[in-house]
Amino acid sequence: MVLKRHLFLVGFMGAGKSSVGKLLAKRLDTLFVDLDEVIVKTCGQSINEIFARHGEEYFRDVETDALRCLDYRQPVVVATGGGILERRGNADIIRSKGVMIYLGASWETVYRRISTSSNRPILQQKTVEEVRSLFQRRQAAYRCADMCVNTDDCTIEMVVDKIVSNIENGD
Ligand code: S3P
């Protein structure tokens, strides 16, 4: 299958955006970009350092710039950060470039996947209850995606299969 449009994976931390994105790009024989990695390279600082030194608003500015300025000359699979839809305009940028794919998971799944993470500042700064509220608050924005794929109890391969078959079926 030849990929005609850029694919953007959105979803909460722990949804599997980076792992799925890497394998998806391989399956589609196209490029993969992890937006957080672009930000780290551009700023020369880790995500933790950016949040600690400059705060979340600054991170969101850099995130929007990174999204807007990616190299879109060839079809690319982009793993975005979990907060990408915090800025309303980012959904418009994504839609103008390609397809938004939401990787969904229940709170229980997400919590199990992220509870030992140390490189996610949002998790260091908030209580579990606050992270859970954030998870709930973000669902409405994620669900506006062009394609929603549930990842609970799925391997990375299974999620990639679902996405590829949805694209092939034109869903
Ligand atoms: C964030 C998610 C992170 C990263 C940053 C903020 C968020 O990406 O962009 O720590 O606000 O949910 P992952 O979803 O890849 O962990």
PDB file of C-alpha atoms and ligand atoms in Angstrom:
ATOM      1  CA  MET A   1       0.000   0.000   0.000  1.00  0.00           C
ATOM      2  CA  VAL A   2       1.307   3.437  -0.892  1.00  0.00           C
ATOM      3  CA  LEU A   3       0.701   6.039   1.781  1.00  0.00           C
ATOM      4  CA  LYS A   4      -0.786   9.174   0.248  1.00  0.00           C
ATOM      5  CA  ARG A   5      -1.360  11.306   3.334  1.00  0.00           C
ATOM      6  CA  HIS A   6       0.563  11.905   6.534  1.00  0.00           C
ATOM      7  CA  LEU A   7      -0.652   9.915   9.541  1.00  0.00           C
ATOM      8  CA  PHE A   8      -0.717  11.498  13.004  1.00  0.00           C
ATOM      9  CA  LEU A   9      -1.088   9.276  16.051  1.00  0.00           C
ATOM     10  CA  VAL A  10      -2.757  10.993  18.998  1.00  0.00           C
ATOM     11  CA  GLY A  11      -3.730   9.669  22.404  1.00  0.00           C
ATOM     12  CA  PHE A  12      -2.866   9.857  26.081  1.00  0.00           C
ATOM     13  CA  MET A  13       0.560   9.018  27.488  1.00  0.00           C
ATOM     14  CA  GLY A  14       0.973   5.260  27.402  1.00  0.00           C
ATOM     15  CA  ALA A  15      -1.348   4.773  24.430  1.00  0.00           C
ATOM     16  CA  GLY A  16       1.583   3.336  22.468  1.00  0.00           C
ATOM     17  CA  LYS A  17       1.928   6.135  19.916  1.00  0.00           C
ATOM     18  CA  SER A  18       5.700   5.813  19.498  1.00  0.00           C
ATOM     19  CA  SER A  19       5.852   2.000  19.399  1.00  0.00           C
ATOM     20  CA  VAL A  20       2.864   1.743  17.068  1.00  0.00           C
ATOM     21  CA  GLY A  21       4.147   4.617  14.923  1.00  0.00           C
ATOM     22  CA  LYS A  22       7.538   2.989  14.400  1.00  0.00           C
ATOM     23  CA  LEU A  23       6.040  -0.334  13.320  1.00  0.00           C
ATOM     24  CA  LEU A  24       3.321   1.319  11.249  1.00  0.00           C
ATOM     25  CA  ALA A  25       5.897   3.331   9.311  1.00  0.00           C
ATOM     26  CA  LYS A  26       7.907   0.168   8.717  1.00  0.00           C
ATOM     27  CA  ARG A  27       4.834  -1.673   7.442  1.00  0.00           C
ATOM     28  CA  LEU A  28       3.960   1.211   5.131  1.00  0.00           C
ATOM     29  CA  ASP A  29       7.590   1.627   4.086  1.00  0.00           C
ATOM     30  CA  THR A  30       7.548   5.270   5.013  1.00  0.00           C
ATOM     31  CA  LEU A  31       9.219   7.675   7.423  1.00  0.00           C
ATOM     32  CA  PHE A  32       8.548   7.834  11.154  1.00  0.00           C
ATOM     33  CA  VAL A  33       8.861  10.956  13.289  1.00  0.00           C
ATOM     34  CA  ASP A  34       8.448  11.188  17.054  1.00  0.00           C
ATOM     35  CA  LEU A  35       7.465  14.787  17.749  1.00  0.00           C
ATOM     36  CA  ASP A  36       8.880  14.723  21.299  1.00  0.00           C
ATOM     37  CA  GLU A  37      12.238  13.596  19.885  1.00  0.00           C
ATOM     38  CA  VAL A  38      12.192  16.484  17.410  1.00  0.00           C
ATOM     39  CA  ILE A  39      11.540  18.882  20.308  1.00  0.00           C
ATOM     40  CA  VAL A  40      14.369  17.389  22.380  1.00  0.00           C
ATOM     41  CA  LYS A  41      16.779  17.728  19.442  1.00  0.00           C
ATOM     42  CA  THR A  42      15.665  21.260  18.590  1.00  0.00           C
ATOM     43  CA  CYS A  43      15.909  22.505  22.182  1.00  0.00           C
ATOM     44  CA  GLY A  44      18.947  20.443  23.181  1.00  0.00           C
ATOM     45  CA  GLN A  45      17.099  19.602  26.412  1.00  0.00           C
ATOM     46  CA  SER A  46      15.040  16.676  27.649  1.00  0.00           C
ATOM     47  CA  ILE A  47      11.265  17.076  27.968  1.00  0.00           C
ATOM     48  CA  ASN A  48      11.730  17.080  31.753  1.00  0.00           C
ATOM     49  CA  GLU A  49      14.285  19.910  31.484  1.00  0.00           C
ATOM     50  CA  ILE A  50      12.076  21.973  29.171  1.00  0.00           C
ATOM     51  CA  PHE A  51       9.164  21.753  31.606  1.00  0.00           C
ATOM     52  CA  ALA A  52      11.383  22.456  34.631  1.00  0.00           C
ATOM     53  CA  ARG A  53      13.249  25.426  33.113  1.00  0.00           C
ATOM     54  CA  HIS A  54      10.588  27.050  30.952  1.00  0.00           C
ATOM     55  CA  GLY A  55       7.203  25.615  31.996  1.00  0.00           C
ATOM     56  CA  GLU A  56       4.419  23.875  30.136  1.00  0.00           C
ATOM     57  CA  GLU A  57       3.251  26.901  28.090  1.00  0.00           C
ATOM     58  CA  TYR A  58       6.704  27.242  26.545  1.00  0.00           C
ATOM     59  CA  PHE A  59       6.724  23.490  25.804  1.00  0.00           C
ATOM     60  CA  ARG A  60       3.340  23.849  24.060  1.00  0.00           C
ATOM     61  CA  ASP A  61       4.697  26.699  21.925  1.00  0.00           C
ATOM     62  CA  VAL A  62       7.682  24.613  20.887  1.00  0.00           C
ATOM     63  CA  GLU A  63       5.416  21.618  20.262  1.00  0.00           C
ATOM     64  CA  THR A  64       3.188  23.629  17.906  1.00  0.00           C
ATOM     65  CA  ASP A  65       6.229  24.979  16.049  1.00  0.00           C
ATOM     66  CA  ALA A  66       7.644  21.450  15.717  1.00  0.00           C
ATOM     67  CA  LEU A  67       4.318  20.156  14.362  1.00  0.00           C
ATOM     68  CA  ARG A  68       4.012  22.997  11.875  1.00  0.00           C
ATOM     69  CA  CYS A  69       7.602  22.845  10.668  1.00  0.00           C
ATOM     70  CA  LEU A  70       8.068  19.083  10.204  1.00  0.00           C
ATOM     71  CA  ASP A  71       9.439  17.961   6.864  1.00  0.00           C
ATOM     72  CA  TYR A  72       6.248  17.013   5.025  1.00  0.00           C
ATOM     73  CA  ARG A  73       7.806  16.490   1.600  1.00  0.00           C
ATOM     74  CA  GLN A  74       7.424  12.704   1.872  1.00  0.00           C
ATOM     75  CA  PRO A  75       4.557  10.828   3.558  1.00  0.00           C
ATOM     76  CA  VAL A  76       5.337  10.448   7.235  1.00  0.00           C
ATOM     77  CA  VAL A  77       3.882   8.732  10.298  1.00  0.00           C
ATOM     78  CA  VAL A  78       4.024  11.138  13.252  1.00  0.00           C
ATOM     79  CA  ALA A  79       3.769  10.096  16.909  1.00  0.00           C
ATOM     80  CA  THR A  80       2.587  13.195  18.747  1.00  0.00           C
ATOM     81  CA  GLY A  81       2.804  13.907  22.490  1.00  0.00           C
ATOM     82  CA  GLY A  82      -0.251  13.180  24.633  1.00  0.00           C
ATOM     83  CA  GLY A  83      -1.007  16.877  25.075  1.00  0.00           C
ATOM     84  CA  ILE A  84      -0.880  17.836  21.391  1.00  0.00           C
ATOM     85  CA  LEU A  85      -4.588  18.699  21.305  1.00  0.00           C
ATOM     86  CA  GLU A  86      -4.270  21.057  24.295  1.00  0.00           C
ATOM     87  CA  ARG A  87      -3.767  23.767  21.690  1.00  0.00           C
ATOM     88  CA  ARG A  88      -6.866  23.927  19.526  1.00  0.00           C
ATOM     89  CA  GLY A  89      -4.957  25.046  16.457  1.00  0.00           C
ATOM     90  CA  ASN A  90      -2.894  21.868  16.443  1.00  0.00           C
ATOM     91  CA  ALA A  91      -5.884  19.781  15.353  1.00  0.00           C
ATOM     92  CA  ASP A  92      -6.285  22.163  12.403  1.00  0.00           C
ATOM     93  CA  ILE A  93      -2.616  21.777  11.470  1.00  0.00           C
ATOM     94  CA  ILE A  94      -2.957  17.976  11.645  1.00  0.00           C
ATOM     95  CA  ARG A  95      -6.139  17.950   9.542  1.00  0.00           C
ATOM     96  CA  SER A  96      -4.605  20.224   6.946  1.00  0.00           C
ATOM     97  CA  LYS A  97      -1.728  17.763   6.528  1.00  0.00           C
ATOM     98  CA  GLY A  98      -3.336  14.349   6.837  1.00  0.00           C
ATOM     99  CA  VAL A  99      -5.241  11.890   8.974  1.00  0.00           C
ATOM    100  CA  MET A 100      -5.611  11.980  12.764  1.00  0.00           C
ATOM    101  CA  ILE A 101      -5.636   8.521  14.349  1.00  0.00           C
ATOM    102  CA  TYR A 102      -6.608   8.178  18.005  1.00  0.00           C
ATOM    103  CA  LEU A 103      -5.045   5.312  19.919  1.00  0.00           C
ATOM    104  CA  GLY A 104      -7.521   4.779  22.737  1.00  0.00           C
ATOM    105  CA  ALA A 105      -7.082   2.858  25.966  1.00  0.00           C
ATOM    106  CA  SER A 106      -8.948   2.643  29.242  1.00  0.00           C
ATOM    107  CA  TRP A 107      -7.631   4.533  32.264  1.00  0.00           C
ATOM    108  CA  GLU A 108      -6.635   1.210  33.844  1.00  0.00           C
ATOM    109  CA  THR A 109      -4.503   0.273  30.820  1.00  0.00           C
ATOM    110  CA  VAL A 110      -2.940   3.706  30.592  1.00  0.00           C
ATOM    111  CA  TYR A 111      -2.176   3.827  34.304  1.00  0.00           C
ATOM    112  CA  ARG A 112      -0.538   0.390  34.184  1.00  0.00           C
ATOM    113  CA  ARG A 113       1.643   1.506  31.263  1.00  0.00           C
ATOM    114  CA  ILE A 114       2.749   4.880  32.667  1.00  0.00           C
ATOM    115  CA  SER A 115       2.939   4.318  36.420  1.00  0.00           C
ATOM    116  CA  THR A 116       6.683   3.581  36.377  1.00  0.00           C
ATOM    117  CA  SER A 117       7.603   6.303  33.883  1.00  0.00           C
ATOM    118  CA  SER A 118      10.136   8.922  35.004  1.00  0.00           C
ATOM    119  CA  ASN A 119      10.533  10.974  31.830  1.00  0.00           C
ATOM    120  CA  ARG A 120       7.052  12.475  31.761  1.00  0.00           C
ATOM    121  CA  PRO A 121       6.913  15.763  33.684  1.00  0.00           C
ATOM    122  CA  ILE A 122       3.104  15.826  33.769  1.00  0.00           C
ATOM    123  CA  LEU A 123       3.258  12.670  35.885  1.00  0.00           C
ATOM    124  CA  GLN A 124       5.837  14.116  38.275  1.00  0.00           C
ATOM    125  CA  GLN A 125       3.843  17.311  38.782  1.00  0.00           C
ATOM    126  CA  LYS A 126       0.371  15.871  39.340  1.00  0.00           C
ATOM    127  CA  THR A 127      -1.333  13.421  41.672  1.00  0.00           C
ATOM    128  CA  VAL A 128      -2.805  10.235  40.230  1.00  0.00           C
ATOM    129  CA  GLU A 129      -6.294  11.753  40.589  1.00  0.00           C
ATOM    130  CA  GLU A 130      -5.217  14.850  38.659  1.00  0.00           C
ATOM    131  CA  VAL A 131      -3.719  12.725  35.876  1.00  0.00           C
ATOM    132  CA  ARG A 132      -6.938  10.744  35.730  1.00  0.00           C
ATOM    133  CA  SER A 133      -8.986  13.960  35.370  1.00  0.00           C
ATOM    134  CA  LEU A 134      -6.643  15.115  32.630  1.00  0.00           C
ATOM    135  CA  PHE A 135      -7.148  11.763  30.904  1.00  0.00           C
ATOM    136  CA  GLN A 136     -10.905  12.234  31.095  1.00  0.00           C
ATOM    137  CA  ARG A 137     -10.835  15.863  30.012  1.00  0.00           C
ATOM    138  CA  ARG A 138      -8.755  15.079  26.925  1.00  0.00           C
ATOM    139  CA  GLN A 139     -11.022  12.301  25.654  1.00  0.00           C
ATOM    140  CA  ALA A 140     -13.418  14.644  23.832  1.00  0.00           C
ATOM    141  CA  ALA A 141     -10.616  16.142  21.753  1.00  0.00           C
ATOM    142  CA  TYR A 142      -9.058  12.754  20.968  1.00  0.00           C
ATOM    143  CA  ARG A 143     -12.402  11.362  19.869  1.00  0.00           C
ATOM    144  CA  CYS A 144     -12.670  13.984  17.117  1.00  0.00           C
ATOM    145  CA  ALA A 145      -9.955  12.035  15.285  1.00  0.00           C
ATOM    146  CA  ASP A 146     -10.623  10.663  11.801  1.00  0.00           C
ATOM    147  CA  MET A 147     -10.005   7.124  13.032  1.00  0.00           C
ATOM    148  CA  CYS A 148     -10.296   5.691  16.561  1.00  0.00           C
ATOM    149  CA  VAL A 149      -8.498   2.460  17.423  1.00  0.00           C
ATOM    150  CA  ASN A 150      -8.795   0.754  20.790  1.00  0.00           C
ATOM    151  CA  THR A 151      -5.512  -0.632  22.101  1.00  0.00           C
ATOM    152  CA  ASP A 152      -6.664  -2.352  25.315  1.00  0.00           C
ATOM    153  CA  ASP A 153      -5.374  -5.950  25.380  1.00  0.00           C
ATOM    154  CA  CYS A 154      -3.722  -5.434  21.994  1.00  0.00           C
ATOM    155  CA  THR A 155      -0.134  -6.021  20.978  1.00  0.00           C
ATOM    156  CA  ILE A 156       1.611  -3.373  18.897  1.00  0.00           C
ATOM    157  CA  GLU A 157       1.252  -5.656  15.869  1.00  0.00           C
ATOM    158  CA  MET A 158      -2.511  -5.951  16.427  1.00  0.00           C
ATOM    159  CA  VAL A 159      -2.920  -2.185  16.596  1.00  0.00           C
ATOM    160  CA  VAL A 160      -0.887  -1.714  13.417  1.00  0.00           C
ATOM    161  CA  ASP A 161      -3.016  -4.380  11.664  1.00  0.00           C
ATOM    162  CA  LYS A 162      -6.181  -2.537  12.672  1.00  0.00           C
ATOM    163  CA  ILE A 163      -4.886   0.794  11.362  1.00  0.00           C
ATOM    164  CA  VAL A 164      -3.653  -0.671   8.074  1.00  0.00           C
ATOM    165  CA  SER A 165      -6.922  -2.481   7.430  1.00  0.00           C
ATOM    166  CA  ASN A 166      -8.930   0.662   8.253  1.00  0.00           C
ATOM    167  CA  ILE A 167      -6.830   2.634   5.780  1.00  0.00           C
ATOM    168  CA  GLU A 168      -7.185  -0.064   3.119  1.00  0.00           C
ATOM    169  CA  ASN A 169     -10.956  -0.109   3.632  1.00  0.00           C
ATOM    170  CA  GLY A 170     -11.007   3.668   3.372  1.00  0.00           C
ATOM    171  CA  ASP A 171     -12.501   4.097   6.878  1.00  0.00           C
TER     172      ASP A 171
HETATM  173  C1  S3P B   1       2.634  15.067  27.494  1.00  0.00           C
HETATM  174  C2  S3P B   1       2.944  13.849  26.929  1.00  0.00           C
HETATM  175  C3  S3P B   1       4.316  13.471  26.564  1.00  0.00           C
HETATM  176  C4  S3P B   1       5.172  14.707  26.283  1.00  0.00           C
HETATM  177  C5  S3P B   1       5.075  15.677  27.405  1.00  0.00           C
HETATM  178  C6  S3P B   1       3.649  16.137  27.685  1.00  0.00           C
HETATM  179  C7  S3P B   1       1.232  15.343  27.872  1.00  0.00           C
HETATM  180  O1  S3P B   1       4.305  12.625  25.413  1.00  0.00           O
HETATM  181  O2  S3P B   1       4.782  15.333  25.080  1.00  0.00           O
HETATM  182  O3  S3P B   1       5.634  15.052  28.534  1.00  0.00           O
HETATM  183  O4  S3P B   1       0.898  16.514  28.116  1.00  0.00           O
HETATM  184  O5  S3P B   1       0.426  14.390  27.915  1.00  0.00           O
HETATM  185  P1  S3P B   1       3.839  11.065  25.456  1.00  0.00           P
HETATM  186  O6  S3P B   1       2.355  11.050  25.271  1.00  0.00           O
HETATM  187  O7  S3P B   1       4.556  10.465  24.302  1.00  0.00           O
HETATM  188  O8  S3P B   1       4.272  10.512  26.758  1.00  0.00           O
END
